[in-house]
Coordinates of C-alpha atoms and ligand atoms in Angstrom, one line a residue:
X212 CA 63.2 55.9 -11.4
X213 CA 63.4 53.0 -8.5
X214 CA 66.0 50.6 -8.6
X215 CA 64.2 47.2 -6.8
X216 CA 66.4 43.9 -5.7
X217 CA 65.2 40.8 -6.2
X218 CA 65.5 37.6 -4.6
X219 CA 64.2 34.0 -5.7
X220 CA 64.1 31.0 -3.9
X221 CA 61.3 28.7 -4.3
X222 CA 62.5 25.4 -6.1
X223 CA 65.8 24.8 -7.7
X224 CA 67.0 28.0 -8.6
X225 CA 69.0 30.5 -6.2
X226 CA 68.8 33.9 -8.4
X227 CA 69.3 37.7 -7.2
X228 CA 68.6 40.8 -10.0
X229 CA 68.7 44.4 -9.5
X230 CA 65.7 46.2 -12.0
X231 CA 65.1 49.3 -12.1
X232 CA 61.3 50.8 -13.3
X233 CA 62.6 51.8 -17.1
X234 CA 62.9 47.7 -17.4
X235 CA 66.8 47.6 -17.3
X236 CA 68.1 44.9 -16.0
X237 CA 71.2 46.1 -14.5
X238 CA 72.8 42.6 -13.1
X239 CA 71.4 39.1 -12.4
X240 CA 73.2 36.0 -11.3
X241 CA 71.2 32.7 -11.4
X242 CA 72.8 29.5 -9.7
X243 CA 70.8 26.6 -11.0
X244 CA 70.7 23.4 -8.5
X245 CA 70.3 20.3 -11.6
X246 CA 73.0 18.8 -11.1
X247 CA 72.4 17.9 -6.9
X248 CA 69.3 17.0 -7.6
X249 CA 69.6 15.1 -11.2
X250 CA 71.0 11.5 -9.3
X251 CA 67.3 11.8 -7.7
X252 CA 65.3 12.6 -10.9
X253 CA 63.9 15.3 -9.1
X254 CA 64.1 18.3 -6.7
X255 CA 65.0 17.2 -3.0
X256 CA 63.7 20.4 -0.8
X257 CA 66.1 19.4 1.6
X258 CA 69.3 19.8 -0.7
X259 CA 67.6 22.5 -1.9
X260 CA 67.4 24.5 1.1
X261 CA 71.0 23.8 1.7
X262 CA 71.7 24.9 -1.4
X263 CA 70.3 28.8 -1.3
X264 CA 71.6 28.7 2.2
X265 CA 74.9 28.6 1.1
X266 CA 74.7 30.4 -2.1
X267 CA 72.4 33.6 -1.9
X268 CA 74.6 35.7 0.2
X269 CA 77.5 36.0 -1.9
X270 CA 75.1 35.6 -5.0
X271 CA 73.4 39.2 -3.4
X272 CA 76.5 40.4 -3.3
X273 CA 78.5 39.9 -6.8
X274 CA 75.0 40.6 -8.7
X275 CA 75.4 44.1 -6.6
X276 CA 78.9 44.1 -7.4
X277 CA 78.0 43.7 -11.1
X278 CA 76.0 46.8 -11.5
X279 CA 78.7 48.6 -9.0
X280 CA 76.2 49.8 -6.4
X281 CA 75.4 49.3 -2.6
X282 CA 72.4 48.2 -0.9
X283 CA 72.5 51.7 -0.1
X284 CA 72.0 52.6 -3.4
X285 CA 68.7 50.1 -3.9
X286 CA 65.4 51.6 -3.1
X287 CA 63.7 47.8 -1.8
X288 CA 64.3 44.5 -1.6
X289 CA 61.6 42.5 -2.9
X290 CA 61.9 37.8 -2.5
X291 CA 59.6 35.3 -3.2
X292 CA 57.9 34.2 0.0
X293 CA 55.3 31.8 -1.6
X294 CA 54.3 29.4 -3.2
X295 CA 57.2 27.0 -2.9
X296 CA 58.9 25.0 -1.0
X297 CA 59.4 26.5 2.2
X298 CA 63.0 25.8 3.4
X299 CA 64.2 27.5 0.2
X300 CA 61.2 30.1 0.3
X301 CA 62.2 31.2 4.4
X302 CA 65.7 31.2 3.2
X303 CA 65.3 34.3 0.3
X304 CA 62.7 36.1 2.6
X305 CA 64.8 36.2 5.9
X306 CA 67.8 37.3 3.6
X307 CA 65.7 40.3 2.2
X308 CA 63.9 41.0 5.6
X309 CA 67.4 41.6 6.7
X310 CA 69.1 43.4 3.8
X311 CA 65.7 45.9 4.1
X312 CA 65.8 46.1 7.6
X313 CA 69.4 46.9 8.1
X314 CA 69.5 49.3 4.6
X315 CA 66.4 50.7 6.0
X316 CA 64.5 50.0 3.0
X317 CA 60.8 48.3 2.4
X318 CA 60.4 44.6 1.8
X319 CA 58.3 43.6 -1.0
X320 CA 57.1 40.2 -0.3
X321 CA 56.1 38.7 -3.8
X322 CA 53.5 35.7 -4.5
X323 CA 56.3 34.0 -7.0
X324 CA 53.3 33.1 -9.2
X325 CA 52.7 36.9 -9.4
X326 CA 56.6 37.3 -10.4
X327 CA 55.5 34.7 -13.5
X328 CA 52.4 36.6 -14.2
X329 CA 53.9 39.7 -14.7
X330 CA 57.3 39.1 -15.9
X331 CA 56.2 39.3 -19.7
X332 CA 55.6 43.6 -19.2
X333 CA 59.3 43.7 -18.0
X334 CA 59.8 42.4 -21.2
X335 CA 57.5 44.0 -23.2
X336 CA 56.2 47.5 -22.4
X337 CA 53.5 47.5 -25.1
X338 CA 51.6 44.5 -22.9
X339 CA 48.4 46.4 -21.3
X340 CA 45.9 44.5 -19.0
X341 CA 43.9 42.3 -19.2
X342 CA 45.8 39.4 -21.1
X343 CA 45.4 35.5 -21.0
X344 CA 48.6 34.2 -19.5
X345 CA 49.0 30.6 -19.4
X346 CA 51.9 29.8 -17.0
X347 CA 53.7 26.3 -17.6
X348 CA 56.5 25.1 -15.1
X349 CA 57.5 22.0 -13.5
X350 CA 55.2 23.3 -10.3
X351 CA 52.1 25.0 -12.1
X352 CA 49.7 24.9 -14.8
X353 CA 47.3 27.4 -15.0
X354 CA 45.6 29.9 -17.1
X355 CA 45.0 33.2 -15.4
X356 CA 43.0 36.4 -16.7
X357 CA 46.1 39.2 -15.8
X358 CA 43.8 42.1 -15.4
X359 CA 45.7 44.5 -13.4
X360 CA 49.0 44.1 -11.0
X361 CA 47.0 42.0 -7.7
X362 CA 44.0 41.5 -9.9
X363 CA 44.2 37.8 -10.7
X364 CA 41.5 35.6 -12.0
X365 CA 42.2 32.0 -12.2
X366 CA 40.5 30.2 -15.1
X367 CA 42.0 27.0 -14.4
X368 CA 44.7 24.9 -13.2
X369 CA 45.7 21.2 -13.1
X370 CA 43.8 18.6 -10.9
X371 CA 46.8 16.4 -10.7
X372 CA 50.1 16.9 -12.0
X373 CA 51.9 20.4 -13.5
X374 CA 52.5 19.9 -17.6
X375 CA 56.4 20.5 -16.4
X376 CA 56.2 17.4 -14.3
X377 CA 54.4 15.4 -16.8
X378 CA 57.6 15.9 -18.9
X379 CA 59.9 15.3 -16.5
X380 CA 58.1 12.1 -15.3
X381 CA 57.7 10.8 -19.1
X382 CA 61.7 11.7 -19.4
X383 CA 62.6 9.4 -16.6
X384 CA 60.0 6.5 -17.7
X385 CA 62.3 6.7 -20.6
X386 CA 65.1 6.4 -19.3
X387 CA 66.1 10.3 -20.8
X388 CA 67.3 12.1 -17.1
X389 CA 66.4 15.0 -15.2
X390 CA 65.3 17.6 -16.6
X391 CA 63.3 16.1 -18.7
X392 CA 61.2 18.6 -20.8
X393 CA 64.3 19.3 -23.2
X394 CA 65.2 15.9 -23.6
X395 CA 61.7 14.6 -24.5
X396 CA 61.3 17.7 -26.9
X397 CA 64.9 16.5 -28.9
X398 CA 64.0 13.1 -28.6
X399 CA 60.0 13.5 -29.8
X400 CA 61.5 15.5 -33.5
X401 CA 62.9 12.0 -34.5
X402 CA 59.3 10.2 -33.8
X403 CA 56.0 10.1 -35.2
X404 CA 53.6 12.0 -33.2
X405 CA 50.3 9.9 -34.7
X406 CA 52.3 6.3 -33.9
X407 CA 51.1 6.1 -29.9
X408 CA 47.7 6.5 -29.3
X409 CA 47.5 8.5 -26.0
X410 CA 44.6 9.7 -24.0
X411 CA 44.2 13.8 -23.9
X412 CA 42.1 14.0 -20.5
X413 CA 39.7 16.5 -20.0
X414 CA 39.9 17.1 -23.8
X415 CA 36.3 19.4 -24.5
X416 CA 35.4 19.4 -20.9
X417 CA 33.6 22.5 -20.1
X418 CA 36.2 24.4 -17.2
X419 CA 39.2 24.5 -19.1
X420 CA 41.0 22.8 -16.3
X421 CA 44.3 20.5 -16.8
X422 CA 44.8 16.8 -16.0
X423 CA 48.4 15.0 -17.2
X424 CA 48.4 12.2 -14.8
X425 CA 46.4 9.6 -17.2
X426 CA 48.6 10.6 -20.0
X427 CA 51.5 10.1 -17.8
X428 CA 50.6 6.5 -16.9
X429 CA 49.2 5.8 -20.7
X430 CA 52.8 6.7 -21.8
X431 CA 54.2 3.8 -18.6
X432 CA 51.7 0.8 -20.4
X433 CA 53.1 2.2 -24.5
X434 CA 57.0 2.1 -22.8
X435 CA 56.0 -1.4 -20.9
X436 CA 54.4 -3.2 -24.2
X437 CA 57.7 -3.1 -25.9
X438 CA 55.5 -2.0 -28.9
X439 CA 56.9 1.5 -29.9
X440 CA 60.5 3.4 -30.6
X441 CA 60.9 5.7 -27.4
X442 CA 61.3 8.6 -30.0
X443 CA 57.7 7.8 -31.3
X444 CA 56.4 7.9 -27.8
X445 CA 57.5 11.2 -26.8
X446 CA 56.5 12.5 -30.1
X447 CA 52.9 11.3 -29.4
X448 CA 53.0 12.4 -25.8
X449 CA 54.3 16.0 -26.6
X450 CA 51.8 16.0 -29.4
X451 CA 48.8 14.8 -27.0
X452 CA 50.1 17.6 -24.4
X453 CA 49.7 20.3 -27.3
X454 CA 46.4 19.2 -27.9
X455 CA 45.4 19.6 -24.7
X456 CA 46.6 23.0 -24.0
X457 CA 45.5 24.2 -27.3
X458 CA 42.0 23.1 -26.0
X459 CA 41.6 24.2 -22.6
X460 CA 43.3 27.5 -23.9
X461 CA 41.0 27.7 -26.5
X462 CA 37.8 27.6 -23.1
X463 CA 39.7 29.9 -21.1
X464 CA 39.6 32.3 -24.1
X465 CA 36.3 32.0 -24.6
X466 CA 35.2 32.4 -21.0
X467 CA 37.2 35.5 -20.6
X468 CA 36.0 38.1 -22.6
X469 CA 37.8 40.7 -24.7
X470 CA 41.6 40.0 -23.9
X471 CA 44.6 42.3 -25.6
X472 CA 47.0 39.8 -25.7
X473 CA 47.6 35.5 -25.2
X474 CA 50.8 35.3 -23.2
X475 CA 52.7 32.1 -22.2
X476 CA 55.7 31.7 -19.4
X477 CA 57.3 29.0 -17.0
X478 CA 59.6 26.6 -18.2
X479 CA 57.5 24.7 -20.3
X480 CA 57.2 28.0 -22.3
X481 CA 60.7 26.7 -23.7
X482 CA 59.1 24.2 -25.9
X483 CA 59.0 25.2 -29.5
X484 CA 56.3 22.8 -30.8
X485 CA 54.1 24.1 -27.7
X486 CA 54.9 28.0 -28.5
X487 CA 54.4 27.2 -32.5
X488 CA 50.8 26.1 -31.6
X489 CA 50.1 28.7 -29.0
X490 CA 50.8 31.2 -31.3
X491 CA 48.6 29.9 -34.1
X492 CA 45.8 29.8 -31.7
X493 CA 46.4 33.2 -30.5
X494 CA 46.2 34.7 -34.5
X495 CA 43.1 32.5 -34.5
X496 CA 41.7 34.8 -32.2
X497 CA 42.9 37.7 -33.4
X498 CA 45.6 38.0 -30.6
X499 CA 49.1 39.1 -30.0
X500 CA 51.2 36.3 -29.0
X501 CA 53.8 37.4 -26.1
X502 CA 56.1 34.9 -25.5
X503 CA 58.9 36.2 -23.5
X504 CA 62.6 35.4 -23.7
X505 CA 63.9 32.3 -22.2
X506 CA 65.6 33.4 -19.4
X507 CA 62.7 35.5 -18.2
X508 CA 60.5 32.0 -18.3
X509 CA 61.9 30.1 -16.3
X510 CA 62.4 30.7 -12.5
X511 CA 64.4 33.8 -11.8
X512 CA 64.9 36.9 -9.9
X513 CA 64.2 39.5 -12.5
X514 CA 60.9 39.0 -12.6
X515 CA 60.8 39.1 -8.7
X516 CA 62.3 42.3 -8.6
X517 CA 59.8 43.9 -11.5
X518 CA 56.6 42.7 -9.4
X519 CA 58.3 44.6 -6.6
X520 CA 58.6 47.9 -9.0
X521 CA 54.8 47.8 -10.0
X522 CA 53.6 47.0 -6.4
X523 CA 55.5 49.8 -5.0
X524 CA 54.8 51.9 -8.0
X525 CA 51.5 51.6 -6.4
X526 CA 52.2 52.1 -3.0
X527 CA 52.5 49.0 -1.4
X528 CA 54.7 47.2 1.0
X529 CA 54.8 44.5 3.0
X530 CA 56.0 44.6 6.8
X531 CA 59.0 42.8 8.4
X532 CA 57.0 40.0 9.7
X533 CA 55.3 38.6 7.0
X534 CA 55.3 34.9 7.2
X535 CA 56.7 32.6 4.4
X536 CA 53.9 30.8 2.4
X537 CA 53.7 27.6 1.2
X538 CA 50.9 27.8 -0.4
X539 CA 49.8 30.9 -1.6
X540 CA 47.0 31.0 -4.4
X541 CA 47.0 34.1 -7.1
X542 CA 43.1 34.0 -7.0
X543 CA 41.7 33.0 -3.3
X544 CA 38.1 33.5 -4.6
X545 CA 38.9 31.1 -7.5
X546 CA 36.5 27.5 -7.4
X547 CA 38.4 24.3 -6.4
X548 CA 38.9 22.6 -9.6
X549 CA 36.7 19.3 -9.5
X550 CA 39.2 16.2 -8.1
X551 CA 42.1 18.7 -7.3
X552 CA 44.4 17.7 -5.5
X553 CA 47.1 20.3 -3.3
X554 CA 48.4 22.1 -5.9
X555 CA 48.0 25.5 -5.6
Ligands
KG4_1106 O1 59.7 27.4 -14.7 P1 60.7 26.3 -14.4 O2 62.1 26.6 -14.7 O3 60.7 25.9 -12.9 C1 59.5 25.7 -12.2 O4 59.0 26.6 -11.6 O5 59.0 24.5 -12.2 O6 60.2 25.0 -15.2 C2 60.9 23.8 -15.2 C3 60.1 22.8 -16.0 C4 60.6 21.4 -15.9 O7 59.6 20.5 -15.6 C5 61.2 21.2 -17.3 O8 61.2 19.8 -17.7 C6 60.3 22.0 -18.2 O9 60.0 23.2 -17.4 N1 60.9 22.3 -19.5 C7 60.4 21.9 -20.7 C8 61.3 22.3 -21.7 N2 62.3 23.0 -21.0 C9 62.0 23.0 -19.7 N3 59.3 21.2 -20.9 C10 59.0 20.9 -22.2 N4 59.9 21.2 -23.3 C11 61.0 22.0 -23.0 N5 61.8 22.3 -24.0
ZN1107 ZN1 58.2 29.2 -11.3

């Protein structure tokens, strides 16, 4: 039995978790950053930076206080050191290069997406490899064929913006504040999701690759005409999102071969109307639908901290010296989706 800390650091959130490999959680402490960045509708990697500078240390230290222990006591320190943005990213991997260092304990340096990836078999131990995951945040959308812990295959991502963002920028278009995916979600349950006619791009394209930016401009012209109730266009732009997913999903399912299990995570996962229609695609397959809880979704340190237990479970560390990541791609052999942009 390992006990693995682990530090996250990458966008808004400043978290710290101690895991240990029979999937107890034994302490976390997440210190979101919405409210420094909600006057700018949107993460400023400056503040942010700031922001786990000043927090993590005594975050480390209360979550360790938590489950009583010392560093001593922890078997490595595993952080996020890509993909992210890098002030925040440098700031959780210097922490944990020193905590290992000085507790004279291996580093684990985790690909974040990789966190996300694998975060559904902390929560459920029956999820064997290979499953379909298909990770929505306010930085990613992709679907990735999970076969094994490092064994990645991307299927597809988004050629322009994340689904996450697409919510956040439709929120602010109408007027709803940061973040935006909740709010659009309350406000689209009062509307008509057949009132706005939106665009679903890439709808029956042959990758199952993403695109939200025409949507996101289609719902700027149906806000500007003065024509529909705000409610009626988020209902039709959540509804045109579903469709979309449910489509490319559908693809990525077909292109992957026997799967054991369609998974969804990232914050978008938090969407009811999305995780109703996931899961009725998934029994149209025949599939298990994993979706896990809430707090393991969305950015945290849990999940950075279990990637660390099945990586060292197989042996592996990472040395002292390894370099922060910006960009940091699950699957380097994976194709450039046509028109991409710098997502990763
Ligand atoms: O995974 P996450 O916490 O952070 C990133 O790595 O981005 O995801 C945050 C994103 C934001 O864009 C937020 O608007 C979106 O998840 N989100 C939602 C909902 N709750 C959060 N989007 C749609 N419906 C929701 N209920
Ligand atoms: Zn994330």
């Amino acid at each position: 039995m390992v006990i693995v800390l682990g530090i996250e650091s990458s966008c808004d959130e400043t978290a710290a978790a101690l895991v240990r490999s029979d999937r107890t959680v034994l302490a976390q402490h997440i210190a979101s950053q919405d409210d420094a960045h909600r006057p700018y509708g949107g993460v400023v990697p400056e503040i942010a930076a700031r922001a786990h500078a000043e927090r993590l240390t005594p975050l480390i230290a209360a979550t360790l206080a938590d489950a009583g222990m010392t560093l001593a006591q922890v078997d490595a320190v595993a952080a996020t050191a890509g993909p992210g943005l890098i002030g925040g990213v440098m700031v959780g991997l210097v922490t944990a290069k020193a905590l290992a260092m000085a507790s004279d304990k291996p580093l684990l340096a985790i690909n974040h997406l990789e966190g996300h990836a694998l975060s559904p078999r902390l929560a459920d131990p029956d999820l064997h490899f290979p499953y379909m995951l298909l990770l929505v945040s306010g930085g990613h959308c992709q679907l990735l064929l999970v076969e094994g812990v490092g064994r990645y295959k991307r299927l597809a991502t988004t050629i322009d913006d994340a689904l996450g963002e697409a919510f956040d920028k439709s929120a602010k278009l109408l007027g709803l504040g940061y973040p935006g995916g909740p709010a659009v979600e309350r406000l689209a349950a009062e509307g008509d999701p057949k009132a706005v006619p939106l665009p679903r791009p890439l709808l029956g394209s042959k990758e199952p690759h993403f695109s939200f930016a025409g949507l996101k401009s289609a719902v700027l012209r149906a806000k500007q005409s003065g024509e529909h109730r705000d409610a009626d266009i988020a209902a039709s732009f959540q509804q045109a999102a579903i469709d979309c997913l449910i489509d490319r999903t559908r693809r990525a399912i077909a292109k992957a071969g026997p799967v054991e299990a369609l998974v969804v995570a990232g914050g978008v996962a938090a969407n009811a109307a999305i995780r109703k229609a996931l899961e009725a695609l998934a029994g149209e397959h025949g599939l298990r639908f994993v979706a896990p809880p809430m707090a393991l979704c969305t950015d945290n340190a849990a999940m950075i901290a279990w990637a660390g237990i099945e990586r060292l479970a197989l042996g592996q560390s990472d040395p002292l010296d390894f370099v922060a990541r910006p960009r940091w791609p699950l699957d380097p052999d994976a194709a450039p989706a046509r028109g991409a942009g710098v997502k990763a």
